[in-house]
PDB file of C-alpha atoms and ligand atoms in Angstrom:
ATOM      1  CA  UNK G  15       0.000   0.000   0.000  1.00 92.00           C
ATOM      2  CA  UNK G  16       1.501   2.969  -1.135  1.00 98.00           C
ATOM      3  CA  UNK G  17       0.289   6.430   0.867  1.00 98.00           C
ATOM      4  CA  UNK G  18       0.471   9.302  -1.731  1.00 98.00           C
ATOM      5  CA  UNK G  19       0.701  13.501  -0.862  1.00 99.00           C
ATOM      6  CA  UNK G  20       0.191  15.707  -3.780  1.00 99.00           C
ATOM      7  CA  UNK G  21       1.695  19.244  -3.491  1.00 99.00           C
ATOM      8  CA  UNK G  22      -0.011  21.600  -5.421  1.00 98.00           C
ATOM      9  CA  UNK G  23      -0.544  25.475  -5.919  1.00 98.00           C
ATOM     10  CA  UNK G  24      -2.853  26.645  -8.136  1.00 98.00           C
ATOM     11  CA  UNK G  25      -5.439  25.051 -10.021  1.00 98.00           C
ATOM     12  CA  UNK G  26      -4.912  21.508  -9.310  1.00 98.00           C
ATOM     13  CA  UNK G  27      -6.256  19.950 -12.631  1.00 98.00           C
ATOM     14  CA  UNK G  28      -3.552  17.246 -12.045  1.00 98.00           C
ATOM     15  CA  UNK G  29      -4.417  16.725  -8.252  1.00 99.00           C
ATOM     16  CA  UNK G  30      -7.575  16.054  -9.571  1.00 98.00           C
ATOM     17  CA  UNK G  31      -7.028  13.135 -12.466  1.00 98.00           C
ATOM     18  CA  UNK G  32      -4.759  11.864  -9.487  1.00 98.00           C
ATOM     19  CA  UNK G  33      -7.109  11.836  -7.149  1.00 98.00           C
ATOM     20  CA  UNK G  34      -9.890  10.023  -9.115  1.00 98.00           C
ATOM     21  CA  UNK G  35      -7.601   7.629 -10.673  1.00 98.00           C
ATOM     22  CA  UNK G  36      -6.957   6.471  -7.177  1.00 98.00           C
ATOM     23  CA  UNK G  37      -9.972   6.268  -5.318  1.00 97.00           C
ATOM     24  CA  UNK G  38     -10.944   2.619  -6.240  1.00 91.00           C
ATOM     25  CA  UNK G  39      -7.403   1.825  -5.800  1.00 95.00           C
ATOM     26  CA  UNK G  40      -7.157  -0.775  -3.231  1.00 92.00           C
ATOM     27  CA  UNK G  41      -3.510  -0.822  -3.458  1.00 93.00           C
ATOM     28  CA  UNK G  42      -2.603   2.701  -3.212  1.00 97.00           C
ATOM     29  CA  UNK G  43      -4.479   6.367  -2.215  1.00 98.00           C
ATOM     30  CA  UNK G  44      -4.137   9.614  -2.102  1.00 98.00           C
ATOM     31  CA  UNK G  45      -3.777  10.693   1.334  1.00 98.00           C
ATOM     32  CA  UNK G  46      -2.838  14.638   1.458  1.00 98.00           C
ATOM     33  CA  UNK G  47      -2.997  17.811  -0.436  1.00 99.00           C
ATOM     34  CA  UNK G  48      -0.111  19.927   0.503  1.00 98.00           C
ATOM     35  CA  UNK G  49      -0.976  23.557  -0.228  1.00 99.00           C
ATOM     36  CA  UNK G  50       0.892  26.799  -0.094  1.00 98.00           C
ATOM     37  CA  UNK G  51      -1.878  28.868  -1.032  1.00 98.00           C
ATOM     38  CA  UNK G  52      -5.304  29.241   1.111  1.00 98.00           C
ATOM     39  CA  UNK G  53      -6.911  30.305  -2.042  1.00 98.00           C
ATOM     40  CA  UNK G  54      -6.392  28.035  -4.603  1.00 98.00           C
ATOM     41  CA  UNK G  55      -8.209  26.298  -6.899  1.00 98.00           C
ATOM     42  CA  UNK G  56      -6.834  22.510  -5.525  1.00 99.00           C
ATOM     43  CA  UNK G  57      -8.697  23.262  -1.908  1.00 99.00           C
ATOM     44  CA  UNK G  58     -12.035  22.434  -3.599  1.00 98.00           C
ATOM     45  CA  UNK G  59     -10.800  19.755  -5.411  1.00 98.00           C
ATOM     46  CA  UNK G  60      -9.792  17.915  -2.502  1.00 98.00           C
ATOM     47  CA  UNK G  61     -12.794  18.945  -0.375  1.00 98.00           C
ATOM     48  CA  UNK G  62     -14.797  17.165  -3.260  1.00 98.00           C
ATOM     49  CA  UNK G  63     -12.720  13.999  -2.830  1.00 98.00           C
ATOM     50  CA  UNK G  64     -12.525  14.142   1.134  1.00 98.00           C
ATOM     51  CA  UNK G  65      -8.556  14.544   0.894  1.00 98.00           C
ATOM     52  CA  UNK G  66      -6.986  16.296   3.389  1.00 98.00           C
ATOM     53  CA  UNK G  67      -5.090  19.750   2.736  1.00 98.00           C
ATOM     54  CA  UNK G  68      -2.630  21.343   4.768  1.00 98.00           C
ATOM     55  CA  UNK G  69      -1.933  24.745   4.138  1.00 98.00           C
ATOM     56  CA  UNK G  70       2.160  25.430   4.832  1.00 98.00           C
ATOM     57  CA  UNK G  71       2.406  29.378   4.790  1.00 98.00           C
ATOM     58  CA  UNK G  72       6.422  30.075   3.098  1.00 98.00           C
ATOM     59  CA  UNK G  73       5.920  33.870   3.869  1.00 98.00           C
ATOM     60  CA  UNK G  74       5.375  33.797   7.777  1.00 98.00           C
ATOM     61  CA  UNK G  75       7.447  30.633   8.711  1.00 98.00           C
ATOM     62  CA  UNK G  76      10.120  30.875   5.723  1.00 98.00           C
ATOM     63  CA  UNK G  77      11.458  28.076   3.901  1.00 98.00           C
ATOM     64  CA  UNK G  78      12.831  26.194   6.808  1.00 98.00           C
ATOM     65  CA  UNK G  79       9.804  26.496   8.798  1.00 98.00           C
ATOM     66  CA  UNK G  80       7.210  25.673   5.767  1.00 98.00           C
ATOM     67  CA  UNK G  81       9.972  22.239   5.045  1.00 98.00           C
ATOM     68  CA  UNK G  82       9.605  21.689   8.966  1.00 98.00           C
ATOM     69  CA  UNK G  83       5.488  21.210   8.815  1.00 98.00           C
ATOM     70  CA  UNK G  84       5.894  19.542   5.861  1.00 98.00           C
ATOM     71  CA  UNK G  85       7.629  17.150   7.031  1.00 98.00           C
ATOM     72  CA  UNK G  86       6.079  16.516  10.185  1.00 98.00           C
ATOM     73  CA  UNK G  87       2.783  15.985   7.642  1.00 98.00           C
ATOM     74  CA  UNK G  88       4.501  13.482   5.622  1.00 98.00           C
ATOM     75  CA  UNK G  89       5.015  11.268   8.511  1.00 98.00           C
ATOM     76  CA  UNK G  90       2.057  11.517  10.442  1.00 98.00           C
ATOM     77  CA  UNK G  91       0.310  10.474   7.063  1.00 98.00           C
ATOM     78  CA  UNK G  92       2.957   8.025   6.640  1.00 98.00           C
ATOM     79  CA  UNK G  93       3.313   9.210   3.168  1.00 98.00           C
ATOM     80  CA  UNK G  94       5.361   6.580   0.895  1.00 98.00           C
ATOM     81  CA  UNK G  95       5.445   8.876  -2.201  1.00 98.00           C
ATOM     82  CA  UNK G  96       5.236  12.852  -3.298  1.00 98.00           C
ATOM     83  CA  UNK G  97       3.839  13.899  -6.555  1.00 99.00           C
ATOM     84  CA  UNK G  98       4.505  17.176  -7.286  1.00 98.00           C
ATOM     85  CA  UNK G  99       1.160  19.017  -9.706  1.00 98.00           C
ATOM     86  CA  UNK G 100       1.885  22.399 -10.003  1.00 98.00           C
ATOM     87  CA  UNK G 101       3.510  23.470  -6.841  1.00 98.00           C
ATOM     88  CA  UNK G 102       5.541  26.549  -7.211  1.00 97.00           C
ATOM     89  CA  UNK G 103       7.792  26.299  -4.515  1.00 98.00           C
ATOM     90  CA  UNK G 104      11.169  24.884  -4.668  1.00 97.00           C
ATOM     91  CA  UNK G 105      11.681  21.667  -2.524  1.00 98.00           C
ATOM     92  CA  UNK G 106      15.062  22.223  -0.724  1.00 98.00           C
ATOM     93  CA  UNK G 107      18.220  19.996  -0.288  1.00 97.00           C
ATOM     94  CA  UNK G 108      17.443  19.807   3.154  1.00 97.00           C
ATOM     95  CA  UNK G 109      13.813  18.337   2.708  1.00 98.00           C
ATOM     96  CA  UNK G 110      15.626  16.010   0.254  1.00 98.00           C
ATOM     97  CA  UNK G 111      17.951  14.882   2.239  1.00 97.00           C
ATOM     98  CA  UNK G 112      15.392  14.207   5.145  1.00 97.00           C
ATOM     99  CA  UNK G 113      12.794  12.540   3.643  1.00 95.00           C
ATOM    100  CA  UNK G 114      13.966   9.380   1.768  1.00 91.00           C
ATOM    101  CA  UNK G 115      10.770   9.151   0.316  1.00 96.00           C
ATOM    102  CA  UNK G 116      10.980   9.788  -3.909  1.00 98.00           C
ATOM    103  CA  UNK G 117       9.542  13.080  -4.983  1.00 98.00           C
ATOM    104  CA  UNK G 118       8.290  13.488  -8.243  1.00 98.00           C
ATOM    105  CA  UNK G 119       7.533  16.500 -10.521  1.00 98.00           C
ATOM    106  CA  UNK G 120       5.415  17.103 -13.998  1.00 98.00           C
ATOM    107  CA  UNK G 121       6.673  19.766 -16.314  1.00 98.00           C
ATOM    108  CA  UNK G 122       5.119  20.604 -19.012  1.00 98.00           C
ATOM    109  CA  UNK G 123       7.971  20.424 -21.903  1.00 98.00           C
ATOM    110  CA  UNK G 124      10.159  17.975 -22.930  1.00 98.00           C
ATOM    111  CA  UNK G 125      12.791  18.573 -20.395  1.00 98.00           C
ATOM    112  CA  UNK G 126      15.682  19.907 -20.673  1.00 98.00           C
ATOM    113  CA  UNK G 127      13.967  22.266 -22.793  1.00 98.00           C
ATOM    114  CA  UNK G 128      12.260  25.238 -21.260  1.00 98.00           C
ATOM    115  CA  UNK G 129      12.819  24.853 -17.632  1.00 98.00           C
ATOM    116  CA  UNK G 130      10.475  26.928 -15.507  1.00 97.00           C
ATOM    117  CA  UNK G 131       7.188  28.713 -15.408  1.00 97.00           C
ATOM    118  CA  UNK G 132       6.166  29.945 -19.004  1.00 98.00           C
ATOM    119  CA  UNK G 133       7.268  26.145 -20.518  1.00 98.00           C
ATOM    120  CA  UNK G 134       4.351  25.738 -22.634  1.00 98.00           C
ATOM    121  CA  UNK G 135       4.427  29.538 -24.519  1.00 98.00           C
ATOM    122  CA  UNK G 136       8.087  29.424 -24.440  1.00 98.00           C
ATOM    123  CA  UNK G 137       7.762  26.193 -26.214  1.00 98.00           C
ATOM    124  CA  UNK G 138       4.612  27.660 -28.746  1.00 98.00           C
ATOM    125  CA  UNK G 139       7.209  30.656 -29.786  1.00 98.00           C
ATOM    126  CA  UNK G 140      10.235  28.874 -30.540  1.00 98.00           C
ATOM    127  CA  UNK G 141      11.242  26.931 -33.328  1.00 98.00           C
ATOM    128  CA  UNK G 142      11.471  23.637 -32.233  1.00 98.00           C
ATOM    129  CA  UNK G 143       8.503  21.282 -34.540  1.00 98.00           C
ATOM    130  CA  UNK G 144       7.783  18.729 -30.838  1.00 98.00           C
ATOM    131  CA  UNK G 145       7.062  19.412 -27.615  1.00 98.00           C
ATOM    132  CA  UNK G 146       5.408  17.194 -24.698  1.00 98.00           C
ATOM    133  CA  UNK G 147       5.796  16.421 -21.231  1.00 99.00           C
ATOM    134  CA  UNK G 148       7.985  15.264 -18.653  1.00 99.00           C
ATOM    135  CA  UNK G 149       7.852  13.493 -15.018  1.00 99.00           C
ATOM    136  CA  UNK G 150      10.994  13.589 -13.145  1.00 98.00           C
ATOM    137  CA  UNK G 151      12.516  13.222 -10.049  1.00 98.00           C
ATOM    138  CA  UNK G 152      12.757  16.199  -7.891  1.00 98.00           C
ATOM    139  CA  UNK G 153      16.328  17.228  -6.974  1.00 97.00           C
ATOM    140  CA  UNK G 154      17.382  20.421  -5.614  1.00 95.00           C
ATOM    141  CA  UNK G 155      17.267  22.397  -8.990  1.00 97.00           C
ATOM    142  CA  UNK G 156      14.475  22.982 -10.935  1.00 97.00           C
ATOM    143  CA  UNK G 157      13.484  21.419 -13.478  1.00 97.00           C
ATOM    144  CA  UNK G 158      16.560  19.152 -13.377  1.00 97.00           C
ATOM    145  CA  UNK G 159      16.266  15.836 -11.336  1.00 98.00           C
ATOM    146  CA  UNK G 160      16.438  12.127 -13.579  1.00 98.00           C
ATOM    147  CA  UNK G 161      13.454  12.190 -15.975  1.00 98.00           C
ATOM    148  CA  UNK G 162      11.269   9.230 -15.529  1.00 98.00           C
ATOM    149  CA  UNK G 163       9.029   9.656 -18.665  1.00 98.00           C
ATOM    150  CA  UNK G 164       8.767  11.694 -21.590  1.00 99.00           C
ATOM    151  CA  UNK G 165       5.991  12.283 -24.199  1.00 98.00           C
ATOM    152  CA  UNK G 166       5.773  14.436 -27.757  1.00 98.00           C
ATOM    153  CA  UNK G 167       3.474  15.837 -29.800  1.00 98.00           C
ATOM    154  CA  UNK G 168       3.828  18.001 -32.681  1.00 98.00           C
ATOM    155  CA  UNK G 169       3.232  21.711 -32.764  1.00 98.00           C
ATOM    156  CA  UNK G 170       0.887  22.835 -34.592  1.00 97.00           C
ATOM    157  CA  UNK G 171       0.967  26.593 -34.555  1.00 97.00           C
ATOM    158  CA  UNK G 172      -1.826  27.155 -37.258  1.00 97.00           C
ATOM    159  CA  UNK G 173      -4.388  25.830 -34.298  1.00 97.00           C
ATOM    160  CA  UNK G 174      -3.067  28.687 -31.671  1.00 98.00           C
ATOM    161  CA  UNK G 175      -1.346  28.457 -28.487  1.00 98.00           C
ATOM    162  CA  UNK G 176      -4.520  27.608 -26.571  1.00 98.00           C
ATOM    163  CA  UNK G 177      -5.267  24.316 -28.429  1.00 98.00           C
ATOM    164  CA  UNK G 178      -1.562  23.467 -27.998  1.00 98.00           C
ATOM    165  CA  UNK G 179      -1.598  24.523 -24.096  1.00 98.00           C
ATOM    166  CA  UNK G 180      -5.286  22.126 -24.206  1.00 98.00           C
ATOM    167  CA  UNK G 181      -3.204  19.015 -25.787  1.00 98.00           C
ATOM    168  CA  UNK G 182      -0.519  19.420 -23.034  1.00 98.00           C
ATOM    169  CA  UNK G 183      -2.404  19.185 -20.159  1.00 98.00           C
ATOM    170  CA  UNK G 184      -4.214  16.042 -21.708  1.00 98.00           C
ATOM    171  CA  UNK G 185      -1.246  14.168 -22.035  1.00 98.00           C
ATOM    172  CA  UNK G 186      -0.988  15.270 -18.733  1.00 98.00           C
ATOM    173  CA  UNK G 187      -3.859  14.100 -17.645  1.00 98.00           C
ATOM    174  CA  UNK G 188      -3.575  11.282 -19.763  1.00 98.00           C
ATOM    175  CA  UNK G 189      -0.023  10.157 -18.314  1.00 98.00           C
ATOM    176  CA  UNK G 190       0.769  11.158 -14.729  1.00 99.00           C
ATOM    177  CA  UNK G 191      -1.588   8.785 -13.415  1.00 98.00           C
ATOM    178  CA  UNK G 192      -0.310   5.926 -15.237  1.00 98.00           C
ATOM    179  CA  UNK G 193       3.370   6.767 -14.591  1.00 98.00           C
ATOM    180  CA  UNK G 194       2.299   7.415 -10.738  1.00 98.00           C
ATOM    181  CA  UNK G 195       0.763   3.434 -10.647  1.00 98.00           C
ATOM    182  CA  UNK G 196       4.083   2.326 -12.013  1.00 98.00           C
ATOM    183  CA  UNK G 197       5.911   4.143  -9.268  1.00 98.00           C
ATOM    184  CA  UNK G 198       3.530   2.773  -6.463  1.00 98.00           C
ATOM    185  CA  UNK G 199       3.859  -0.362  -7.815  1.00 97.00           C
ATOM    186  CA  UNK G 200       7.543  -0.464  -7.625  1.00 96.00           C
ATOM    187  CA  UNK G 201       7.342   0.931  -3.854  1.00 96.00           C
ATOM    188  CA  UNK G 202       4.778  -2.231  -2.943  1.00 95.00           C
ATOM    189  CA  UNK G 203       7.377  -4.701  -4.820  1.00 94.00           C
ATOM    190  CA  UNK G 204      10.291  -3.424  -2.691  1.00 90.00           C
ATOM    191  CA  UNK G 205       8.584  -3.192   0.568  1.00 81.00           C
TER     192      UNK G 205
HETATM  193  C1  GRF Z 301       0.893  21.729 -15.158  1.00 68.27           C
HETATM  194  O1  GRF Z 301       1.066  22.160 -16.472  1.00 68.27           O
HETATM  195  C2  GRF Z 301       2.151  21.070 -14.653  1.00 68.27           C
HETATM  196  O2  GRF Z 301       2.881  20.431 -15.639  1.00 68.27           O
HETATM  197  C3  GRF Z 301       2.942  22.241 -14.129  1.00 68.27           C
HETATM  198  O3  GRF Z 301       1.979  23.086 -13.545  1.00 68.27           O
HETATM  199  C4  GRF Z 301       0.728  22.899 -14.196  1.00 68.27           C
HETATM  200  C5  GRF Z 301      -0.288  22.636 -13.136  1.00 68.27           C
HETATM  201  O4  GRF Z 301      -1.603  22.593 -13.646  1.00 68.27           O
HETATM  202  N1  GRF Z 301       3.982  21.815 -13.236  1.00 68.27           N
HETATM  203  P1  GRF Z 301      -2.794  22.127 -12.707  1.00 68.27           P
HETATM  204  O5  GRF Z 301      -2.769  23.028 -11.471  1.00 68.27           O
HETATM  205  O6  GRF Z 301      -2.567  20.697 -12.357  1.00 68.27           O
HETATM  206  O7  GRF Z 301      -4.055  22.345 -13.492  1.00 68.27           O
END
């Protein structure tokens, strides 16, 4: 059984195709939304699916201090695995190196290509024909840890950069919960 967090920011559309893909799961489940912002989007989405959210505040308690809860969270849910879905905060060395649990991150472009926050329109406007997604591990730079899986698709810049930001997040949607089974099945095989 593997016990999943998801840390997420914004809109959570990712915490969400997690979340369902998991519920019949006898095997594995999501267990906790980590959340650094009391507004956003996510919240509801995990209300809807009775997850529970913690809300780690970066701006009163600082890096160390938001790391500190978070930690303390991932073991009292005895969290096996992290999937990161949109969570704009950097996870430190110092988390790293105190969790041993695997962290893992979805990007979308085909890493290394267009590290960072504008991946998708920075991909649209240059003048490379593919561009996809990646899942990685998280390692103390962004953007930069082993990738675990990559997928392409061609850009096609006659449909506009909305259509081609619409067939990212399906493959998205389409492959982070597949790649996430794999990974929780790998943790229940070595455990
Ligand atoms: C996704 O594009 C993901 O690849 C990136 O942040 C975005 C989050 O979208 N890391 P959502 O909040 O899951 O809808």
């Amino acid at each position: 059984m593997a016990n999943i967090a998801v840390f997420a920011s914004g809109n959570g559309s990712n915490f969400e195709v997690l979340a369902e893909y998991f519920k019949n799961d006898k095997e594995n489940s999501v267990k906790l939304l980590i959340c650094n912002k009391k507004k956003a989007f996510v919240i509801e989405r995990a209300n809807k699916f009775e997850i529970d959210t913690k809300l780690v505040n970066y701006v009163k308690d600082g890096v160390e201090g938001a790391e500190k809860s978070i930690l303390e969270h991932l073991i009292n849910y005895k969290i096996d695995v992290v999937f990161l879905a949109g969570y704009m905060k950097m996870i430190s060395k110092n988390l790293l190196d105190e969790t041993e649990i695997p962290i893992i991150n979805i990007h979308p472009s085909l890493l290394p290509n267009f590290k960072g926050a504008h991946a998708i329109e920075q991909a649209f406007n240059s003048v490379d024909s593919e561009s996809g997604i990646s899942i990685h591990y998280v390692n103390e730079e962004m953007d930069s840890g082993e990738i675990i899986f990559q997928k392409a698709i061609t850009i096609n810049r006659e449909k506009g950069i909305e259509r081609f930001e619409e067939e990212i997040h399906k493959l998205e949607h389409e492959y982070y919960p597949l790649i996430a089974r794999d990974i929780c099945d790998s943790i229940n095989k070595s455990s």
